[in-house]
C-alpha positions as MATLAB code, in Angstrom:
seq = 'MGYTHVNVVVRNPAEPERAWEGEFLVDTGAHDTVVPGKRLEEIGVGRLEKRGYELADGKTVNFDVGGARLSFLGRSTTTDVVFGNDDAEPLLGVIALQAIGAEMDLRNESIALRPLLRLPTMLRRDEPAGSEE';
ca = [
      -8.174  -23.229   19.847;
      -9.659  -20.072   19.275;
      -9.226  -17.805   16.372;
      -7.419  -14.475   16.066;
      -8.534  -11.676   14.263;
      -6.944   -7.631   13.461;
      -8.323   -4.727   12.021;
      -7.046   -4.102    8.638;
      -6.873   -0.886    6.464;
      -6.679   -1.730    2.765;
      -5.889    0.830    0.084;
      -5.866    1.266   -3.512;
      -1.784    2.273   -3.874;
      -2.913    4.565   -6.611;
      -5.284    6.485   -4.696;
      -4.457    5.770   -0.890;
      -6.871    8.028    0.104;
      -9.763    5.054   -1.227;
      -9.317    2.618    1.257;
     -11.828    0.036    3.525;
     -11.261   -1.068    7.350;
     -12.584   -4.796    8.397;
     -11.982   -7.164   10.481;
      -9.444  -10.034    9.300;
      -9.450  -13.883   10.559;
      -5.201  -14.352   10.802;
      -4.499  -17.628    8.566;
      -1.300  -18.783    8.753;
      -2.574  -21.555    5.926;
      -3.628  -19.463    3.725;
      -0.885  -17.556    1.094;
      -2.560  -14.543   -0.195;
      -4.389  -12.225    1.492;
      -8.606  -12.655    0.765;
     -10.922   -9.647    0.575;
     -14.560   -9.673   -0.656;
     -14.257   -8.453   -4.016;
     -16.787   -6.125   -3.787;
     -14.979   -3.894   -1.179;
     -11.693   -3.742   -3.988;
     -14.255   -2.589   -6.665;
     -15.564    0.393   -3.769;
     -11.390    1.627   -3.481;
     -10.824    0.891   -7.248;
      -8.387   -2.065   -6.746;
      -7.698   -3.508  -10.219;
      -7.750   -7.311  -11.628;
      -4.467   -8.096  -12.311;
      -4.730  -11.729  -13.155;
      -6.105  -15.337  -11.987;
      -4.577  -17.497  -10.480;
      -5.260  -20.676   -8.887;
      -5.701  -21.614   -5.426;
      -5.891  -24.994   -3.567;
      -8.846  -24.982   -0.728;
      -8.844  -26.591    2.593;
     -10.992  -29.177    1.448;
      -8.797  -29.457   -1.799;
     -10.923  -28.508   -4.245;
      -8.891  -26.290   -6.868;
     -10.472  -22.783   -7.683;
      -9.631  -19.733  -10.208;
      -9.769  -15.790   -8.211;
      -8.710  -12.564   -9.286;
      -6.002  -11.230   -7.666;
      -5.067   -7.504   -7.336;
      -2.577   -5.317   -5.521;
      -3.380   -3.220   -2.331;
      -1.747   -1.332    0.831;
      -2.747   -3.062    4.241;
      -2.131   -1.489    7.196;
      -2.503   -3.393   10.531;
      -0.842   -3.666   13.761;
       0.705   -0.032   13.230;
       2.554   -1.440   10.402;
       2.291   -1.423    6.475;
       3.180   -3.596    3.038;
       1.977   -3.372   -0.318;
       0.794   -7.014   -1.083;
      -1.001   -9.650   -3.655;
      -4.730   -9.261   -2.261;
      -7.349  -12.380   -3.664;
     -10.566  -10.713   -5.014;
     -12.990  -12.950   -2.642;
     -16.833  -13.962   -2.432;
     -18.708  -10.295   -1.819;
     -19.828  -12.161    1.261;
     -16.455  -14.317    1.958;
     -14.877  -13.690    6.069;
     -11.920  -11.671    5.091;
      -8.501  -13.807    5.747;
      -5.147  -12.183    6.248;
      -2.531  -14.722    4.447;
       0.587  -15.586    5.510;
       2.799  -13.338    3.118;
       1.344  -10.108    4.505;
       2.105  -10.880    8.009;
       5.508  -12.069    7.085;
       6.054   -8.709    4.719;
       5.585   -6.714    7.933;
       7.475   -9.348   10.240;
       4.931  -10.335   12.403;
       4.590  -13.746   14.012;
       1.710  -16.005   15.668;
       2.346  -17.081   18.863;
      -0.087  -19.825   18.348;
       0.136  -20.463   22.286;
      -1.366  -17.297   23.528;
      -3.418  -16.802   20.239;
      -1.656  -13.463   19.098;
       0.520  -11.590   17.172;
       4.032  -10.168   18.111;
       5.831   -8.035   15.686;
       9.500   -8.982   15.768;
      11.447   -5.726   16.665;
      13.666   -5.675   13.869;
      12.895   -6.999   10.066;
      15.497   -9.806    8.359;
      16.957   -9.091    5.105;
      19.428  -11.349    3.341;
      23.071  -11.720    4.662;
      23.850  -10.301    1.376;
      24.254   -6.478    2.324;
      27.325   -5.081    4.013;
      27.772   -6.360    7.606;
      30.627   -3.854    7.932;
      27.435   -1.138    8.136;
      25.746   -0.592   11.266;
      21.418    0.355   10.681;
      20.377    3.294    9.080;
      23.823    3.854    7.480;
      24.177    5.452    4.322;
      27.081    5.563    1.645;
];
């Protein structure tokens, strides 16, 4: 099985003109998105907290986490990003994929976008999409 990559623009949500674009490996086994720390620092994304992660080899490590705006496949989301090592390969995690309505097509090694995003069933069902009160 091959690898799927996607171009992602990472923006500082407080200063959207500050951005970095890179090719990210789509990693459905990763919870959060990993960006080389130096790239996040260059665009002014702040470190908000440390969080523990389990690596593929079973080791646990703590990484700094911040918030960034990610744009890819024609959609955008604001999500947590991990300050990876400066030479880390950028990884696009499952939280960002789900947030924009993307699903991996493992057979074709590609990403498909759902035309409609899911919402909780607690919403009123008698209103058509896009209606306002």
